[in-house]
Short mmCIF file of C-alpha atoms in Angstrom, two decimals:
data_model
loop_
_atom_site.label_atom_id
_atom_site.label_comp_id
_atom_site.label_asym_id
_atom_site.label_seq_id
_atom_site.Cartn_x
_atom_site.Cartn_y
_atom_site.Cartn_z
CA UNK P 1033 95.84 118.40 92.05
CA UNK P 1034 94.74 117.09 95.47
CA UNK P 1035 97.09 114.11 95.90
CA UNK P 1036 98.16 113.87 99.74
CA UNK P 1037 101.27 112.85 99.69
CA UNK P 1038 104.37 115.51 100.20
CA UNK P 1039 105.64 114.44 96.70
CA UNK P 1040 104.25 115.34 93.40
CA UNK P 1041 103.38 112.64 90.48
CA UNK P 1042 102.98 115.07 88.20
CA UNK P 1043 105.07 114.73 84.96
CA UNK P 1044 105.96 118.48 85.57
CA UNK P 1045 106.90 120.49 88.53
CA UNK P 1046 106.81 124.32 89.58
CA UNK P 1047 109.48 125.79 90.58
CA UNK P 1048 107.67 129.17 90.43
CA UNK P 1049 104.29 130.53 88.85
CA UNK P 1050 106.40 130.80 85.60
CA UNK P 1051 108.47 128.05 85.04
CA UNK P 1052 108.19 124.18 84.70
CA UNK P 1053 111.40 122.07 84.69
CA UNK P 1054 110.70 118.54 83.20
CA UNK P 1055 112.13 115.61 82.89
CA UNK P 1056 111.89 112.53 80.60
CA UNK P 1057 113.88 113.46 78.05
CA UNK P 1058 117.07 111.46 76.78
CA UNK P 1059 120.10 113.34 78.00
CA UNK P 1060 118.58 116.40 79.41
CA UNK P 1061 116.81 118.41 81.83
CA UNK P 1062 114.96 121.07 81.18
CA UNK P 1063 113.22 124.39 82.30
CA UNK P 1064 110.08 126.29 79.96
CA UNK P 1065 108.20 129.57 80.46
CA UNK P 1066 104.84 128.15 81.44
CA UNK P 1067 103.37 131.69 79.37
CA UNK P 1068 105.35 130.70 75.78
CA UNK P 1069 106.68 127.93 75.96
CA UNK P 1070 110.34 128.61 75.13
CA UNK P 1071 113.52 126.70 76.38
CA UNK P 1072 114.67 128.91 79.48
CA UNK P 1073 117.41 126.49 80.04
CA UNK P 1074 118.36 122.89 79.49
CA UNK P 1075 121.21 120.97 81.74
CA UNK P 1076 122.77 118.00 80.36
CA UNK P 1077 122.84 114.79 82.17
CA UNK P 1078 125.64 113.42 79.72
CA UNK P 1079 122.95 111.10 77.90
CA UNK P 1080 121.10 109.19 80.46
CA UNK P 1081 117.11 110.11 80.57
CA UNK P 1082 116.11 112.37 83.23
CA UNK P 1083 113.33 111.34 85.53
CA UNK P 1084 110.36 113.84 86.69
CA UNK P 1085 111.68 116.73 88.47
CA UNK P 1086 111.64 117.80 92.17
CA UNK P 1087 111.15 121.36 93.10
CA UNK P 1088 112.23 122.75 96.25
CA UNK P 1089 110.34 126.06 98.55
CA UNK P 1090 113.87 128.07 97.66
CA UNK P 1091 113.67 127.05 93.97
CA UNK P 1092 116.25 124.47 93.81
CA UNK P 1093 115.30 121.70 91.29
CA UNK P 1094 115.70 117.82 91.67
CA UNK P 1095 116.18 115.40 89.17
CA UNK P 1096 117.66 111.98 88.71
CA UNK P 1097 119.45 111.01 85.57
CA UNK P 1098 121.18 107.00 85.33
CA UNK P 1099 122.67 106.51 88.49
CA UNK P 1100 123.00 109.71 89.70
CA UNK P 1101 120.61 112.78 91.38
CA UNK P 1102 121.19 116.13 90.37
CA UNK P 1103 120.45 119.63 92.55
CA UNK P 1104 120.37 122.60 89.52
CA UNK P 1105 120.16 126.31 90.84
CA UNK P 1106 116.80 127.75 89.64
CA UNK P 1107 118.57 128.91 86.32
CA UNK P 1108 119.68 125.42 85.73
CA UNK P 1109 123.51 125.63 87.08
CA UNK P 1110 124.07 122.31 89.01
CA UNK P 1111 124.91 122.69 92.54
CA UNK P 1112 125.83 119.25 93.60
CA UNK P 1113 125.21 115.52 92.74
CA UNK P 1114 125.01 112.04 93.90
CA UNK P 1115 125.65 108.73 92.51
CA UNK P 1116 123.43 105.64 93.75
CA UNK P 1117 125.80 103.73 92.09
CA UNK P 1118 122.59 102.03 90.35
CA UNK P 1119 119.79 103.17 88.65
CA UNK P 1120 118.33 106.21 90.50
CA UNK P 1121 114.45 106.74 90.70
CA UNK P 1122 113.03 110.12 90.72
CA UNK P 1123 113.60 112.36 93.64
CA UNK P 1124 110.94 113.20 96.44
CA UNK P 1125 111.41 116.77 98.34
CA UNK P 1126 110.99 116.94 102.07
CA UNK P 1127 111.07 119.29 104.18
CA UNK P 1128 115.17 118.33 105.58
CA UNK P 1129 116.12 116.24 102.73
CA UNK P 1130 115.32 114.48 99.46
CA UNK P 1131 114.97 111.16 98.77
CA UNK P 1132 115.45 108.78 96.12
CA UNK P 1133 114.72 104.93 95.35
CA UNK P 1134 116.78 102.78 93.25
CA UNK P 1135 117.07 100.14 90.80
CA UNK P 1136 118.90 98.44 93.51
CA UNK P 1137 116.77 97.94 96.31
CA UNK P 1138 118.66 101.35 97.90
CA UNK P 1139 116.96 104.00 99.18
CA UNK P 1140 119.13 107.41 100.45
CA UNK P 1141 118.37 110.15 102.17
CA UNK P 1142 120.54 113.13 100.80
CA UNK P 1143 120.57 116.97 102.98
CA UNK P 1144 119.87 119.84 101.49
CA UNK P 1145 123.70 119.97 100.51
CA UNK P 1146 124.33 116.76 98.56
CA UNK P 1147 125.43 115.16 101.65
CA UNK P 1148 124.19 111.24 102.73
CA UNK P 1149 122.00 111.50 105.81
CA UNK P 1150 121.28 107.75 105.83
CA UNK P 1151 120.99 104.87 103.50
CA UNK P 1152 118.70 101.59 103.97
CA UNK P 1153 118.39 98.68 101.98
CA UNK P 1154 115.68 95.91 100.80
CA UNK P 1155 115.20 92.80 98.17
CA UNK P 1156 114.79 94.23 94.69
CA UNK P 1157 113.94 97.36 93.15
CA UNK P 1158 112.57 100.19 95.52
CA UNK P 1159 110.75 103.29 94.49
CA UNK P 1160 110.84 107.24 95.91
CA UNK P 1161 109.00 107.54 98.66
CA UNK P 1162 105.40 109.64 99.75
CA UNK P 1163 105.56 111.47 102.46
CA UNK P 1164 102.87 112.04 105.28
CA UNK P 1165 102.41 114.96 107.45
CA UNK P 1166 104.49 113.92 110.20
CA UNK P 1167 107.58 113.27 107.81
CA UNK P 1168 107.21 109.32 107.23
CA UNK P 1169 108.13 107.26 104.50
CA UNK P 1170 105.95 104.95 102.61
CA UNK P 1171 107.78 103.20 99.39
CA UNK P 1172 107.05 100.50 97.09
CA UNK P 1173 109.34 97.30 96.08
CA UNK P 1174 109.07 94.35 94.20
CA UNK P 1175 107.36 91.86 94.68
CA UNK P 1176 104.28 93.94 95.41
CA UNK P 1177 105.82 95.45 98.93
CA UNK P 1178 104.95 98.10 100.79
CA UNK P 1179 107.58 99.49 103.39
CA UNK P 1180 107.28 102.26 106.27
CA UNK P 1181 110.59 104.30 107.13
CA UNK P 1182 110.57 107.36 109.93
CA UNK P 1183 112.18 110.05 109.00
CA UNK P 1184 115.83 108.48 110.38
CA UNK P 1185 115.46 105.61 107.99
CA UNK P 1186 114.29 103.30 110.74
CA UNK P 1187 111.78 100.67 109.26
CA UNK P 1188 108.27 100.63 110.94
CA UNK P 1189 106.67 98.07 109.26
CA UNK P 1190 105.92 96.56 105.89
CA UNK P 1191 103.00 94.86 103.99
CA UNK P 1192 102.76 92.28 101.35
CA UNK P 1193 99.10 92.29 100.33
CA UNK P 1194 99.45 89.78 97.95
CA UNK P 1195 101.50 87.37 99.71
CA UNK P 1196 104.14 85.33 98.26
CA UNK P 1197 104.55 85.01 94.48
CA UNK P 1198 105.21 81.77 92.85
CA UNK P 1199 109.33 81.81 92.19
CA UNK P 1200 110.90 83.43 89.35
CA UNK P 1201 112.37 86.72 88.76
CA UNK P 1202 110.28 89.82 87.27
CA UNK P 1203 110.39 90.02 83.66
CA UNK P 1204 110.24 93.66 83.96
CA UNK P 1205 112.19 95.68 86.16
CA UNK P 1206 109.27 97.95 87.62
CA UNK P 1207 106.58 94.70 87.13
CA UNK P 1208 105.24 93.20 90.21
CA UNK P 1209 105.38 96.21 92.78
CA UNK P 1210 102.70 98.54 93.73
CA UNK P 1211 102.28 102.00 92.48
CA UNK P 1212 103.83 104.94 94.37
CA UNK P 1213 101.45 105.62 96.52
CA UNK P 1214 98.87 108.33 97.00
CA UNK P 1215 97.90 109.72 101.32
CA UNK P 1216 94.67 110.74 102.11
CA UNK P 1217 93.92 113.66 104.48
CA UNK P 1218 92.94 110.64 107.27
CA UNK P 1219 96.17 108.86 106.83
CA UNK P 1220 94.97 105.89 104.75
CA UNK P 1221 97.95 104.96 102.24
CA UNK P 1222 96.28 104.25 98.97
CA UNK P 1223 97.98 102.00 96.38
CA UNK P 1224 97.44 101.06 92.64
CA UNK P 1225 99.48 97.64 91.43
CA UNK P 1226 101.59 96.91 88.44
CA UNK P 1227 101.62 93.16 87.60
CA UNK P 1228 103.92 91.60 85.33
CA UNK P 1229 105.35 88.31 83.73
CA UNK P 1230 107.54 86.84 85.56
CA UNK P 1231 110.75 84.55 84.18
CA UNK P 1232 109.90 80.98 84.36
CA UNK P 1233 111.83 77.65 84.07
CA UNK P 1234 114.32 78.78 80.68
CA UNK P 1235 113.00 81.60 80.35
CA UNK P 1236 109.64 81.49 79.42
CA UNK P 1237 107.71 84.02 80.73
CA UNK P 1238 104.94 82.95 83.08
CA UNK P 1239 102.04 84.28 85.11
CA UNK P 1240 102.12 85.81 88.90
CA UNK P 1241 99.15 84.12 89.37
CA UNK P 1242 96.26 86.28 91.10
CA UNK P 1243 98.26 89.16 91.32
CA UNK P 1244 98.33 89.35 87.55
CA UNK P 1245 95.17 91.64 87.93
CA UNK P 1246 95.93 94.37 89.81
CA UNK P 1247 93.90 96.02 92.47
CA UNK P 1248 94.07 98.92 94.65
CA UNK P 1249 94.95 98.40 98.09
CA UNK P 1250 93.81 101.04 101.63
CA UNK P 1251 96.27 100.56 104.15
CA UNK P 1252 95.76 102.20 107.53
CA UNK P 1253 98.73 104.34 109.09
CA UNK P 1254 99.82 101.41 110.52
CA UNK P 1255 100.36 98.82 108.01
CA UNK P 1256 96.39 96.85 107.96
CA UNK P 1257 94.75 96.58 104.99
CA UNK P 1258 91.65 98.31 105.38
CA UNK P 1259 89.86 97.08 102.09
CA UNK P 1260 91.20 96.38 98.72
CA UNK P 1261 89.51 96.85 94.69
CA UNK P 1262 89.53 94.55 92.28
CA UNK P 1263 88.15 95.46 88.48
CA UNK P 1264 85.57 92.74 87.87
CA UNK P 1265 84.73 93.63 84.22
CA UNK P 1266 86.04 92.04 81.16
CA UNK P 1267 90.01 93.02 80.80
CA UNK P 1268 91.55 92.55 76.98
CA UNK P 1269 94.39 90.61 78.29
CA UNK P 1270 95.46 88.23 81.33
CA UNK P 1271 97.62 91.54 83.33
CA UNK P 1272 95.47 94.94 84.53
CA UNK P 1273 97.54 97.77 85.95
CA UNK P 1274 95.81 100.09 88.30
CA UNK P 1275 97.55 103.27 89.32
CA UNK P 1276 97.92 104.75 92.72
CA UNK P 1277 94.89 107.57 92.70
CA UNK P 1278 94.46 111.30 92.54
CA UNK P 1279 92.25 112.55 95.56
CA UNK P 1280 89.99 114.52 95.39
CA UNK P 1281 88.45 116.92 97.99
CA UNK P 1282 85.26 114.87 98.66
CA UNK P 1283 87.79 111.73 99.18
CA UNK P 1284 86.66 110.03 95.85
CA UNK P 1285 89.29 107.89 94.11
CA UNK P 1286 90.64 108.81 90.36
CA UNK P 1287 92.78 105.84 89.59
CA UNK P 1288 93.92 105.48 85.65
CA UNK P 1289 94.35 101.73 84.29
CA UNK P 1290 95.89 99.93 81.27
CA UNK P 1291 93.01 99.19 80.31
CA UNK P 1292 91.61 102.62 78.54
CA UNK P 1293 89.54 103.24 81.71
CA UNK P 1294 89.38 105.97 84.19
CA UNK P 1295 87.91 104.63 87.52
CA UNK P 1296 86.28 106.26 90.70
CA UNK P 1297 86.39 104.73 93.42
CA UNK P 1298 84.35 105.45 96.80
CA UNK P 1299 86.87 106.49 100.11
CA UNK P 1300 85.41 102.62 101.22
CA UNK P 1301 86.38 101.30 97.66
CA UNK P 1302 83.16 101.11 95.90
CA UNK P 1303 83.56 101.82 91.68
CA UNK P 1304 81.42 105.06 91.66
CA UNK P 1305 82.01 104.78 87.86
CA UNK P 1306 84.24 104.19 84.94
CA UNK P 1307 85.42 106.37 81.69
CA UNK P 1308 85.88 104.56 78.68
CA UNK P 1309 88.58 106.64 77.13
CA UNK P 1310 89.21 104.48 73.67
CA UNK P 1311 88.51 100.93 73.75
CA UNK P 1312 88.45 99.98 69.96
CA UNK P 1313 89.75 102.98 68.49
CA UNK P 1314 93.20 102.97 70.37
CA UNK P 1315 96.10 100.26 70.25
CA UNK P 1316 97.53 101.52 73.45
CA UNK P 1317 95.05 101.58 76.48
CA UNK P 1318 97.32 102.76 79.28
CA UNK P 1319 95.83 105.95 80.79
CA UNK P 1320 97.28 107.44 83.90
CA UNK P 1321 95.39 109.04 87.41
CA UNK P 1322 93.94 112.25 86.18
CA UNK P 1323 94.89 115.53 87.64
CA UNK P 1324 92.16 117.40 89.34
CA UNK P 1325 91.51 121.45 89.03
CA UNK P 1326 89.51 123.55 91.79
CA UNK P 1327 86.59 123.06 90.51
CA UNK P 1328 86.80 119.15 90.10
CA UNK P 1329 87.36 118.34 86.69
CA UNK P 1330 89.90 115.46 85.70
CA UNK P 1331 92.48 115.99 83.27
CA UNK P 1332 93.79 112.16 82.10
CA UNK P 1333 96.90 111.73 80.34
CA UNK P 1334 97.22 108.46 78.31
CA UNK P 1335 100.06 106.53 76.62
CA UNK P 1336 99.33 107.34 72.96
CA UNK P 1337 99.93 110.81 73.07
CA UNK P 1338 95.75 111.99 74.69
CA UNK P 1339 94.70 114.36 76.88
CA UNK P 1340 91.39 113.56 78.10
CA UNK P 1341 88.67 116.00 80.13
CA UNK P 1342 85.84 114.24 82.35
CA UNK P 1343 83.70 115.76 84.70
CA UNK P 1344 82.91 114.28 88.04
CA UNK P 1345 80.56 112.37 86.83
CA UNK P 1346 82.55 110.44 84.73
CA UNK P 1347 81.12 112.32 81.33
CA UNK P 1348 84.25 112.98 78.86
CA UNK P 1349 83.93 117.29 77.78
CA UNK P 1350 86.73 116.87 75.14
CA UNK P 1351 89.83 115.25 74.42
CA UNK P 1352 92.98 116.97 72.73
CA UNK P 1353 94.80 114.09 70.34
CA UNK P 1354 98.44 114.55 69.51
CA UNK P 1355 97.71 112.54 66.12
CA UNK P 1356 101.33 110.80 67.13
CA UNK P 1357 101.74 107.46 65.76
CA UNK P 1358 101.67 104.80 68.10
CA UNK P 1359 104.95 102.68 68.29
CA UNK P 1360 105.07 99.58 70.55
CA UNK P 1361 107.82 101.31 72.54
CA UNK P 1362 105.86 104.01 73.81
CA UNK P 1363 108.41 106.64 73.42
CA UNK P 1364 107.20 108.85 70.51
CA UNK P 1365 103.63 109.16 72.27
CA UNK P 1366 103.96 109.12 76.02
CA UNK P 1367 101.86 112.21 77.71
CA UNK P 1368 102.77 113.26 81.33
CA UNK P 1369 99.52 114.08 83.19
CA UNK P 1370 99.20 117.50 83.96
CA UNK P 1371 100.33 119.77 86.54
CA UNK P 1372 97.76 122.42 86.71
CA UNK P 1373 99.20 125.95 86.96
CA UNK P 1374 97.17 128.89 89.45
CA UNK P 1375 95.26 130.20 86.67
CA UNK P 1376 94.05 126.56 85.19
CA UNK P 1377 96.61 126.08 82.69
CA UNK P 1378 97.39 122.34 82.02
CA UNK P 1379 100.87 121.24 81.17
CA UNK P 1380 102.24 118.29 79.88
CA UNK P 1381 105.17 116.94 77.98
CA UNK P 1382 105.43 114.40 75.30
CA UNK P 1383 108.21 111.66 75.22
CA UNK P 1384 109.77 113.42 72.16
CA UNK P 1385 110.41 116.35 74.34
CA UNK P 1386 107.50 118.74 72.99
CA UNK P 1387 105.60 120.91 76.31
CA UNK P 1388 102.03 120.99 75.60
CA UNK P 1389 99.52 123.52 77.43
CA UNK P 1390 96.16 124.11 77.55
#
């Protein structure tokens, strides 16, 4: 899928035309053959859930599990690993070193060898960065922050599109930050937000205010907003998540919601036109950025357990349905969306730790 960035959101990554590791699953990694489907190997991570997986050029595969990152040999033996010492996000592969974000405002840079190249710090939770073509850094933290790291760690700037919040801590630990974000072929740093309650006087939970509906932000290279969206149709409740997009080769905008719709958005951030994936039929609206195949049909994962086909002009071809029963956790009916393999196959993998393909 076009996406920009040099690290994948896709719930699955290649290590080779043959394989997919995945994470997501609650005390293990895992590797399939893309062709059946069977187990090649699984690699426990001693009962913490392992996050989407990072694939290396040499095969080496990434993964975070609790506090620690794992590097597994392309048959699954672990070569090294590194504790955070909090909460470690999922790892992004570059080109001299990986990268994670953590639960702890921490973000590392590890070599190719387990070793610590660097290590920064900011105010609250910090996600994994993208990376642009000249090796920078562009990660997310709460509240709604946007930071800008060279390659040594050194911060170049950082954005807070919707200002300051009123006071009170997130209710949620990944509520109130942007989505990790997406890098178009110009440079422009696109990215989705993901409101939440926030923890009011006692307790109560209370609302962020105008960032409680989230838009999509354009950033230039060097930290300006260049335009922001903002949904301006009815929403069935008082928070709207928008997700960082897919790009597509034109420049249009696929950017999921929590609100059963997939949007596209112009490269000046114009709706082109919405998909309304389930409204009414389905208790859980979340759908995520659809993946794109090379001849520019979308592929849209949702929350209870879909997988959703729409052409380019927004016209749903078919939809596969897991017929999982929705729980108000999530877990039993989560989807990843897609990786696409080279000859079109779609993969994805439920939360109960079932591959799908297509």
């Amino acid at each position: 899928m076009e996406h920009g960035g040099g690290c994948r959101d896709d719930g699955l990554v290649s290590a080779d035309e043959g394989r997919r590791p995945g994470g997501g699953f609650k005390g293990k990694a895992a590797c399939f053959d893309a062709a059946s489907g069977a187990v090649v190997w699984e690699f426990s991570t001693g009962g913490a859930s392992a996050t989407t997986c990072g694939v290396d050029r040499d095969g080496t595969v990434y993964v975070s599990a609790g506090s620690k990152v794992y590097a597994l040999s392309p048959e699954g033996e672990q070569r090294w690993s590194y504790d955070l010492g909090t909460t470690a996000d999922m790892p992004c592969v570059g080109a001299d070193a990986v990268y994670v974000g953590s639960a702890g405002g921490k973000l590392v840079a590890l070599d190719k060898q387990g070793g610590l190249k660097w290590e920064t710090t900011v105010p609250g939770y910090i996600r994994s960065p993208s990376l642009d073509r000249e090796g920078n850094l562009y990660c997310v933290a709460s509240p709604f922050t946007l930071y800008a790291f060279d390659s040594s760690g050194e911060k170049l700037w950082e954005a807070k599109p919707e200002g300051d919040l009123p006071p009170g801590e997130a209710l949620y630990e990944w509520a109130n930050t942007l989505d990790i974000p997406s890098i178009g072929a110009d440079g422009t740093i696109y990215a989705g937000s993901m409101p939440g309650p926030l923890k009011g006087e006692g307790g109560i939970p209370v609302s962020p205010g105008a960032a409680a509906r989230g838009k999509l932000y354009a950033f230039s290279p060097d930290g300006r907003i260049k335009w922001s969206y903002s949904y301006e149709g009815s929403i069935p409740s008082e928070y709207l998540l928008i997700h960082s997009p897919s790009i597509a080769k034109d420049g249009t905008l696929y950017c999921g919601t929590s609100i059963w719709r997939v949007l596209a958005i112009s490269p000046a951030g114009k709706l082109v036109w919405e998909c309304n994936t389930g409204e009414g039929s389905d208790v859980c609206p979340s759908v995520y950025s659809p993946s794109i195949d090379s001849a520019g049909m979308l592929y849209a994962a949702t929350t209870s357990g879909k997988m959703i086909c729409i052409n380019a002009q927004g016209q749903e071809q078919w939809r596969y349905d897991s017929g999982m029963p929705w729980l108000p956790s999530h877990v039993s009916n989560n989807m990843t969306p897609p990786p696409i393999g080279a000859d079109g196959t779609l993969f994805s993998v439920m939360a109960s730790g079932k591959l799908l393909a297509w």
